[in-house]
Every structure is written in structure tokens, then in C-alpha cells.
Coordinates of C-alpha atoms and ligand atoms in Angstrom, one line a residue:
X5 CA 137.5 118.9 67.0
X6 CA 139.0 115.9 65.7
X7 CA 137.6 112.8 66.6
X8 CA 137.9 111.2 70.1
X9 CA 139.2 108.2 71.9
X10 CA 136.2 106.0 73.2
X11 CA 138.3 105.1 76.5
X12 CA 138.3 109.0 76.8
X13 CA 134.2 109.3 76.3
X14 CA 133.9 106.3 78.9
X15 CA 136.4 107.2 81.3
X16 CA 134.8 110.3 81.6
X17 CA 131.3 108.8 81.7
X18 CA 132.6 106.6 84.7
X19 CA 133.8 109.4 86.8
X20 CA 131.0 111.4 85.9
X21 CA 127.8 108.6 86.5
X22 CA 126.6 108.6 83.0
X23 CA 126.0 106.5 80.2
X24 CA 126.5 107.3 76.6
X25 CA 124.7 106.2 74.1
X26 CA 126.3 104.6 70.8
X27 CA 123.9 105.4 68.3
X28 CA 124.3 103.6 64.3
X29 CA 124.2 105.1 61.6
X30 CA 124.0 104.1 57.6
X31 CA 123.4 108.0 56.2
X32 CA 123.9 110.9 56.1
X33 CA 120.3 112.1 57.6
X34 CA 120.7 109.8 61.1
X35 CA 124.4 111.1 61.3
X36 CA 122.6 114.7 61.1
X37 CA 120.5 113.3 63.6
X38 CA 122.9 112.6 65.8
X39 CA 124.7 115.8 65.8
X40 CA 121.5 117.9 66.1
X41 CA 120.6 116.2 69.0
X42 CA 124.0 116.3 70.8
X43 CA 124.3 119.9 70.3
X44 CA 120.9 120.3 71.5
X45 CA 121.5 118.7 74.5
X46 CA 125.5 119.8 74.6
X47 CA 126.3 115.6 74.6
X48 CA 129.6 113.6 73.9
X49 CA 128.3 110.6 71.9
X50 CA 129.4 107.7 69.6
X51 CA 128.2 107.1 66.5
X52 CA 128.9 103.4 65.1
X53 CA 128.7 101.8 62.1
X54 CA 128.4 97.6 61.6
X55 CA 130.1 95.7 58.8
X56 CA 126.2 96.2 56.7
X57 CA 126.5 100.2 57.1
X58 CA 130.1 100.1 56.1
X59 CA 129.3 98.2 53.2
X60 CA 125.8 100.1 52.2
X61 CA 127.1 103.8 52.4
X62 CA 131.2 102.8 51.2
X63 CA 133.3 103.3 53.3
X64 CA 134.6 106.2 52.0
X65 CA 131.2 108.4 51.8
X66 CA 130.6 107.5 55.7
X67 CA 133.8 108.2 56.9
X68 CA 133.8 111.2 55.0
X69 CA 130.4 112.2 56.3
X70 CA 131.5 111.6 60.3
X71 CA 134.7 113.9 59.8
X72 CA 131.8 116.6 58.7
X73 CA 130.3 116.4 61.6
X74 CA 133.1 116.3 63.6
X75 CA 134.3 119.8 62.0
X76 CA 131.1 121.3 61.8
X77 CA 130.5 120.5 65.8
X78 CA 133.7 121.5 67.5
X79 CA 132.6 121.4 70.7
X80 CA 131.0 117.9 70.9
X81 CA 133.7 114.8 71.2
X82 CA 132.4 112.2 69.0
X83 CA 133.7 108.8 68.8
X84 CA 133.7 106.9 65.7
X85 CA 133.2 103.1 66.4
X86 CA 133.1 99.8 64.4
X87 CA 129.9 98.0 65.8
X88 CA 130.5 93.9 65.8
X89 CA 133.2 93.6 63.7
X90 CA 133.7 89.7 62.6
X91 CA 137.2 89.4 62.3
X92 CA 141.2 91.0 63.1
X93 CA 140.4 92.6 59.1
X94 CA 137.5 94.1 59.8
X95 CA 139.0 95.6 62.6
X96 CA 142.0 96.7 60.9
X97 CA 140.5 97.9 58.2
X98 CA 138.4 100.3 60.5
X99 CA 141.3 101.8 62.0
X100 CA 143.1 102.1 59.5
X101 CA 140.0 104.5 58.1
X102 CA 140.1 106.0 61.0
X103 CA 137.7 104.8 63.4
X104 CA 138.5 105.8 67.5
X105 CA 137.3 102.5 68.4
X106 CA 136.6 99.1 67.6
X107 CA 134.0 96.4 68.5
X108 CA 135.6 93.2 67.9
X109 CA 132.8 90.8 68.8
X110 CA 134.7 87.1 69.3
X111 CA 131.7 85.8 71.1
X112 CA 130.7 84.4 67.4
X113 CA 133.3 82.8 64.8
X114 CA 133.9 84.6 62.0
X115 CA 130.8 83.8 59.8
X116 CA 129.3 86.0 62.5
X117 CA 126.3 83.4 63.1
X118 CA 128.4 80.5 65.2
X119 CA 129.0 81.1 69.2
X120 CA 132.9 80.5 69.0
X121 CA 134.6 79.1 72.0
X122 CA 136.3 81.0 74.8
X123 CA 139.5 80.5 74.2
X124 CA 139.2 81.5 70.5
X125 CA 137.5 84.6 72.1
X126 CA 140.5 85.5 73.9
X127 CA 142.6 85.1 71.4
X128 CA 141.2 87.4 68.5
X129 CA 140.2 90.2 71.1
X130 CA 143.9 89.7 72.5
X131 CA 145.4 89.9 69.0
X132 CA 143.0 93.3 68.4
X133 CA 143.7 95.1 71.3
X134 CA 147.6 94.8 70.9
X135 CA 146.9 96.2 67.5
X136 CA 144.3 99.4 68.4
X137 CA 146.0 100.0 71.4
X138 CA 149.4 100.9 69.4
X139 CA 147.5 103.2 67.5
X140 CA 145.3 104.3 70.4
X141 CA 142.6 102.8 69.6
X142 CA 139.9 101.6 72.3
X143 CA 138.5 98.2 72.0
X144 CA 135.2 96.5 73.0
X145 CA 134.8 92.9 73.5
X146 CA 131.6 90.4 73.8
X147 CA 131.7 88.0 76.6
X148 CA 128.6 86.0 76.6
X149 CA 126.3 85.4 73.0
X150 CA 123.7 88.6 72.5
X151 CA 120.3 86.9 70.6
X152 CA 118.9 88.1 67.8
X153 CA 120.6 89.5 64.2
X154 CA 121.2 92.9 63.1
X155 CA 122.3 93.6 59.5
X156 CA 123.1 89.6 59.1
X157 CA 125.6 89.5 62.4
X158 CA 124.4 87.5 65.3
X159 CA 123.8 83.4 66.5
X160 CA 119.9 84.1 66.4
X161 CA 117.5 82.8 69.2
X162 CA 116.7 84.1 72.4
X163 CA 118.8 86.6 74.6
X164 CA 119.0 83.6 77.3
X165 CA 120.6 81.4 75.4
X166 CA 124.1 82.5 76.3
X167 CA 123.9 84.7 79.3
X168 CA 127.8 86.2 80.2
X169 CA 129.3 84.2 83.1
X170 CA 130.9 86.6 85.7
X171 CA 133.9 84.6 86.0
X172 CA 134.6 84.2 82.5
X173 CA 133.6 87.7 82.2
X174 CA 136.7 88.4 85.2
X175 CA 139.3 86.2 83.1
X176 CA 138.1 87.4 80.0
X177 CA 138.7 90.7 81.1
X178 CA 142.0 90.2 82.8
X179 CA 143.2 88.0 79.7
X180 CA 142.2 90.7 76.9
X181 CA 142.7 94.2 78.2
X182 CA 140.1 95.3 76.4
X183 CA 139.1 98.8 77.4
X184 CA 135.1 98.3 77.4
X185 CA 132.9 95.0 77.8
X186 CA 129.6 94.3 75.8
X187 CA 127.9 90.9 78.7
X188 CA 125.0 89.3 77.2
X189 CA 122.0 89.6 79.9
X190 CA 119.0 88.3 77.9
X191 CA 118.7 91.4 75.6
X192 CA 118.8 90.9 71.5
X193 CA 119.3 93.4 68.7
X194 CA 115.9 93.9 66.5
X195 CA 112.3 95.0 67.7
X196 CA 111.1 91.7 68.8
X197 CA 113.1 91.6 72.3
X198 CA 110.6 90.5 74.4
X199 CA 106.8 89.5 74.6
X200 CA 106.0 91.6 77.8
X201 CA 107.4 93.9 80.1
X202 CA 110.8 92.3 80.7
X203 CA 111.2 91.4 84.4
X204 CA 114.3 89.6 86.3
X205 CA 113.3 86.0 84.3
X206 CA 114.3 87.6 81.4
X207 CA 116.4 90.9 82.0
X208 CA 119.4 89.9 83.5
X209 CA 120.2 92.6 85.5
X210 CA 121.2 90.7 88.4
X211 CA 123.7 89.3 86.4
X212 CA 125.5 92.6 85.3
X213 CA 124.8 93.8 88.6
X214 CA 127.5 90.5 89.9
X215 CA 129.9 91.7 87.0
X216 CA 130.3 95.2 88.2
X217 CA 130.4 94.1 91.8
X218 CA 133.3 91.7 90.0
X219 CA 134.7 94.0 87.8
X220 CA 133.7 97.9 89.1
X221 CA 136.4 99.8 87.2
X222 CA 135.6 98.0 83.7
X223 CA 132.9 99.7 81.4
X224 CA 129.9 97.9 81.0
X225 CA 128.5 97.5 77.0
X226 CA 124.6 96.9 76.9
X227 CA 123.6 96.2 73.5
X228 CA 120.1 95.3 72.0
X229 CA 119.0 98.2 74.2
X230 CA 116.5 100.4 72.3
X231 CA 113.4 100.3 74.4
X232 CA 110.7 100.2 71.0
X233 CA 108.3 102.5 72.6
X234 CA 104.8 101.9 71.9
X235 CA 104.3 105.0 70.7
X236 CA 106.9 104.3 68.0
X237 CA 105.3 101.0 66.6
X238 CA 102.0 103.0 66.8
X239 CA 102.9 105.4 64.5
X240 CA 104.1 102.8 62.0
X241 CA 101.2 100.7 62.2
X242 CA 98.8 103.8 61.9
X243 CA 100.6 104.2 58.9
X244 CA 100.2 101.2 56.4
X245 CA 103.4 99.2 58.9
X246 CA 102.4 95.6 60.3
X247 CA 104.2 95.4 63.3
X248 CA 103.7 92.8 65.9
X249 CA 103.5 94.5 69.3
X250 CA 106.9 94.0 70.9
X251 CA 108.8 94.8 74.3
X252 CA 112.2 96.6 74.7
X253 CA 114.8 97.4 77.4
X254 CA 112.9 99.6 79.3
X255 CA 115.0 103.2 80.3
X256 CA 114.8 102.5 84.2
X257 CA 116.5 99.3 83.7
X258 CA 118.9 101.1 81.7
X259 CA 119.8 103.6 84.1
X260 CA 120.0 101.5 86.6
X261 CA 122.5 99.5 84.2
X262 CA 124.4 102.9 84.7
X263 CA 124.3 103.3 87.9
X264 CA 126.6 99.2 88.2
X265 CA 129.0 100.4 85.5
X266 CA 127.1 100.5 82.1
X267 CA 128.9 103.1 80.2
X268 CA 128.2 102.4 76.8
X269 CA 124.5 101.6 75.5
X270 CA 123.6 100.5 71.9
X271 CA 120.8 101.9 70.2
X272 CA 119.5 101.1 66.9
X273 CA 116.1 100.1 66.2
X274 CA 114.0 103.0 68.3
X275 CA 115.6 105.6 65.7
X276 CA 114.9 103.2 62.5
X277 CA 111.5 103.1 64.0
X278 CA 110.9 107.0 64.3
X279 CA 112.4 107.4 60.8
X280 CA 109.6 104.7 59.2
X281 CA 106.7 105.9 61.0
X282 CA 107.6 109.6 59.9
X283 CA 108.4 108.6 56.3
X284 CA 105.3 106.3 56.5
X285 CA 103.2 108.9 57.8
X286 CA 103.9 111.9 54.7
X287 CA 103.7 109.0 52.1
X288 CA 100.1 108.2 53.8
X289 CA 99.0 111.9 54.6
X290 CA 100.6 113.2 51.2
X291 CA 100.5 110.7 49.1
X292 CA 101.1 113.6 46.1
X293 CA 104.6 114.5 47.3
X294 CA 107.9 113.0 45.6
X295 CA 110.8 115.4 46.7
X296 CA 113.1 113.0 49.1
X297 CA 113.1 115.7 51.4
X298 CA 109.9 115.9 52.1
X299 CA 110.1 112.8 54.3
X300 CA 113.6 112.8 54.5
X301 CA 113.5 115.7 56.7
X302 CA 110.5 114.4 59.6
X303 CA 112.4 111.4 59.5
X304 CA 115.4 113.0 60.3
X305 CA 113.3 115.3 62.6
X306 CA 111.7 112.1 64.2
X307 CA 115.2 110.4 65.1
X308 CA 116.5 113.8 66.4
X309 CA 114.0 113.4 68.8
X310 CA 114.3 110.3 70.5
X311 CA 118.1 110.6 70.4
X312 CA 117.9 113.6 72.1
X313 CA 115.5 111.9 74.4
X314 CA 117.9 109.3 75.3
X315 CA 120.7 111.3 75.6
X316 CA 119.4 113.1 78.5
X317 CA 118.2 109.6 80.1
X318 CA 121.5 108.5 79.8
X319 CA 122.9 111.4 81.3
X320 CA 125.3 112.3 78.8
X321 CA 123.5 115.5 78.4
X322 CA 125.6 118.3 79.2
X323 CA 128.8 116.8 79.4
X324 CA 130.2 117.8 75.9
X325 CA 132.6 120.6 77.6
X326 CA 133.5 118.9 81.0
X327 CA 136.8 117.7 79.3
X328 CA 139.5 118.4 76.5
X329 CA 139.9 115.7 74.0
X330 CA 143.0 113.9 74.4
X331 CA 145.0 112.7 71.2
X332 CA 144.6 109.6 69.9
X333 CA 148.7 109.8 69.8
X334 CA 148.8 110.9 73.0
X335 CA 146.3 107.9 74.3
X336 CA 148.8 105.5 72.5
X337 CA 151.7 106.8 74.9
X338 CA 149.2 106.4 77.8
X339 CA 148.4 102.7 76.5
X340 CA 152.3 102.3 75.8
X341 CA 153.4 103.1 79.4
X342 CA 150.9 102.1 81.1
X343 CA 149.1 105.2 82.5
X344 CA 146.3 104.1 80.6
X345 CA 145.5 100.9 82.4
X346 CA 144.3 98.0 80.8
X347 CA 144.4 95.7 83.7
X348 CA 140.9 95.7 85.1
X349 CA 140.6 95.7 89.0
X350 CA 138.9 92.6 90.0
X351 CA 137.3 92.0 93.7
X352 CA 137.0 88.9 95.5
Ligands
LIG418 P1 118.8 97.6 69.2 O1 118.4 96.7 68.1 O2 118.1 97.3 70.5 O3 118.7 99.0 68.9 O4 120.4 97.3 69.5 C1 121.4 97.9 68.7 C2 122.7 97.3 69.0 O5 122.9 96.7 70.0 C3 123.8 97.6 68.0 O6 125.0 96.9 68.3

């Protein structure tokens, strides 16, 4: 199966109830991962890549790697998707790879460190979208600053500093046409999200909760979701890792995220913690062995599992052969006259 249109994977998530998780990827092993999992659980999913796995793997190699998987799993749509890209170029330059979807986060100027202003938000994501959508490509904006960095993108600081607005959310929606909507609700990319159980001060969900009331028929982006089990960091720490006890997004909040319009959810960290403690724990327990493979393959293993795992919170699983992909040429017509909408339906 060639690879799919995001706006397809969402739309069908949206009529369906479930969330799909976007799951990134630098190698070959987590893209194996990914597919092992899917077809375990028979899963649509998304598999992204930021600027820093782009740049680590080559393009080339990781493109390369995701039309593998794409012709070796026929019956799972997969979406490729460009995770916070910076600029119009980065953008470009992933479509013209290949990707299904971009991310083009304007929340930040293009250093990807600086909050940029709303206007110039508007503008970039404006000057994307007419781009992808020609091509029929989907887009994702940022509305709202996430905390935290991941691979050297993001302002830094808490996930409260910058909490989305619902009525800048509304215009930014209305003024972009972008097909899916990343809000800013107090969450932050890395393991160090939070220093206890989240609860409403610092979860948000009452904000995205006024968004989808604002906006039902957009699809909802929650990123900075892993949930860093504690069973994860265990297994690292057992292992020679120093990890401060941390908080994640816990699932429950996450599903019910899905059940007010969250159709996308980014995770990143829980599988580069289940693919350290594994590799941690051979090296420790084996301490003779020196094939790659020999950790290379629990840690593969170990990130198979919690994928699978989330897939089936998310309630993507099962889903892979509800639908038939549409072509991307044929979601360009739909974006060209207008039967794929881009005009969000806002209530009062
Ligand atoms: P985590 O660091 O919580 O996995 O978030 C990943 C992410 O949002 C990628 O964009």
C-alpha cells in the first residue's frame, strides 16, 4: 500500500472515536517497531520524523526505510509525517521526499527556540497549507507554545507558559485551513513533564475540552504525550541509568483527550525509554556480548511493546481495514474543489 494521506487516517479516526498515535522514529529498528506492533494489533498509524531524525538517518536512508514498510505491510495505511518543521523549506523539502503530511510548527520563529507572534503564525501555516494541499498534502499547525525541547526544537520552560487561547485557536483555525491542530495545554516534550500526578492546575484539559466545544469538527494534536511509566524509568535506573523520577500524560487523560476531538497523539520518549532500559539491561546482565543485535533486538522488542500498548489505548487498534486508502492525487482534487473541507465549523 502506498503511503496515506493524514486527513484520511484522522478523518477516519473522527468518525470512528479513536485516536492515533504518531510515533517518531530515527532507525530502522523503532520503524520495525512500529510495524510489528500495528500489524499485531491490525492499526493505521503515523510514523514521524523531526528536523534531528531527518538529519541523523539522511534523508534518503529513512525515507527509503518507511516505503519498506509500507510494501512489506499492505494492509496497514501508514502516514509519513514531518514532526515540527521550522520553516516553508523544511516543509517543502519533506514533501517533496514524499512525506503524507507536514507539521509546520509557526508557534516558534524559525530558530525554533523564540515564541513567534500570531500573525507571523498565520502566515507561514497559510503559505504551507496552500502549498501541501496542491499536492495533497495534510497539514498540522501549533497554536499556543508546547514547553520543553526535543532534538534542539522548542522555547524551553514549563508547559504553562503559553497555554493555546480558544479564540485564537478559532481564528487561527478559520485563517489557516489547516487540516489538524497541535493546542498547547501544559504538556512538554522530554521525560521531565511533571513533578507529580498531573491534575487540572497543570493538565489543561479543560482547556482543549473549550476548543472542541469551539471547534468539534477540527482534529485535535496532543503532543508531549508519552506517559513515562514508572516501570520504564525503573528498568533504566535498575540498570546503571540515573533518572530523576518524573510524571507523564497519564492514558486516562488521554483518552479522554479523544473522546473532545484528539485525533492525533505524539509519542516519543516512553519508546526511547523501553529501548534504553532493554539495551541497558543486556549490557548489565551480559556484559560479554558485543553483536548489535543482541540488544538491538529487546530493544526493538521492548518498544514493540508499549506501542502496541498504546495503540490499543488509543483505539486505533483494529482499524487498519475499515477503509481503502484514498490517493494522495485524488485528496488534491478533494482539497481543489472543495469536498475536502478546510473550513472548520466553529460554534458560538
Ligand atoms: P514525548 O516527549 O512526550 O514523547 O512527546 C513527543 C512529541 O510530542 C513529538 O512531537
Amino acid at each position: 500500500m502506498p503511503l496515506v494521506s493524514m486527513r484520511q487516517l484522522l478523518d477516519e479516526a473522527a468518525k470512528g472515536g479513536y485516536g492515533v498515535g504518531a510515533f517518531n522514529v530515527n532507525d530502522m529498528e523503532q520503524i520495525q517497531a512500529i510495524m510489528m506492533a500495528a500489524k499485531e494489533t491490525k492499526s493505521p498509524v503515523i510514523v514521524q520524523a523531526s528536523r534531528g531524525a531527518r538529519q541523523f538517518a539522511e534523508d534518503l536512508y529513512l525515507f527509503r526505510l518507511i516505503q519498506a514498510a509500507a510494501e512489506l505491510n499492505p494492509e496497514i495505511p501508514i502516514a509519513m509525517h514531518q514532526d515540527h518543521g521550522n520553516s516553508f523549506e523544511t516543509c517543502r523539502s519533506a514533501i517533496e521526499l514524499g512525506y503524507t503530511s507536514v507539521m509546520m510548527d509557526g508557534s516558534l520563529k524559525e530558530d525554533g527556540k523564540t515564541p513567534s507572534t500570531f500573525e507571523e503564525n498565520v502566515e507561514v501555516t497559510r503559505r504551507v497549507v496552500d502549498y501541501a494541499h496542491e499536492r495533497g498534502v495534510t497539514v498540522e499547525g501549533e497554536i499556543g507554545v508546547l514547553g520543553g525541547v526535543e532534538d534542539g526544537h522548542g522555547a524551553g520552560g514549563s508547559g504553562l507558559d503559553h497555554i493555546t487561547d480558544p479564540d485564537q485557536a478559532v481564528e487561527f483555525a478559520e485563517r489557516t485551513g489547516v487540516d489538524a491542530l497541535a493546542i498547547a495545554i501544559g504538556t512538554s516534550h522530554g521525560a521531565y513533564k511533571f513533578t507529580k500526578k498531573p491534575d487540572g492546575s497543570v493538565l489543561k484539559m479543560d482547556v482543549l475540552i473549550a476548543i472542541h466545544k469551539r471547534l468539534p469538527n477540527t482534529h485535535l494534536v496532543m503532543h508531549g504525550s508519552s506517559s513515562v511509566p514508572k516501570d520504564l524509568q525503573d528498568i533504566v535506573n535498575q540498570y546503571g541509568g540515573k533518572l530523576k523520577q518524573t510524571w507523564g500524560v497519564p492514558v486516562e487523560e488521554i483518552q479522554l483527550g479523544i473522546k473532545n476531538g484528539v485525533r492525533k497523539i505524539n509519542v516519543d520518549t516512553d519508546n526511547r525509554l523501553a529501548i534504553t532500559g532493554a539495551i541497558r539491561k543486556v549490557f548489565a546482565e551480559s556484559p560479554e556480548k558485543f553483536d548489535p543485535r543482541d540488544y538491538l533486538k529487546p530493544a526493538r522488542e521492548a518498544m514493540k511493546k508499549v506501542v502496541a500498548q498504546r495503540m490499543t489505548e488509543f483505539g486505533q487498534a483494529g482499524h487498519a481495514g475499515d477503509y481503502k486508502p484514498v490517493s494522495i492525487e485524488q485528496i488534491a482534487k478533494g482539497y481543489k474543489d472543495g469536498s475536502l473541507s478546510t473550513r472548520p465549523l466553529v460554534a458560538k
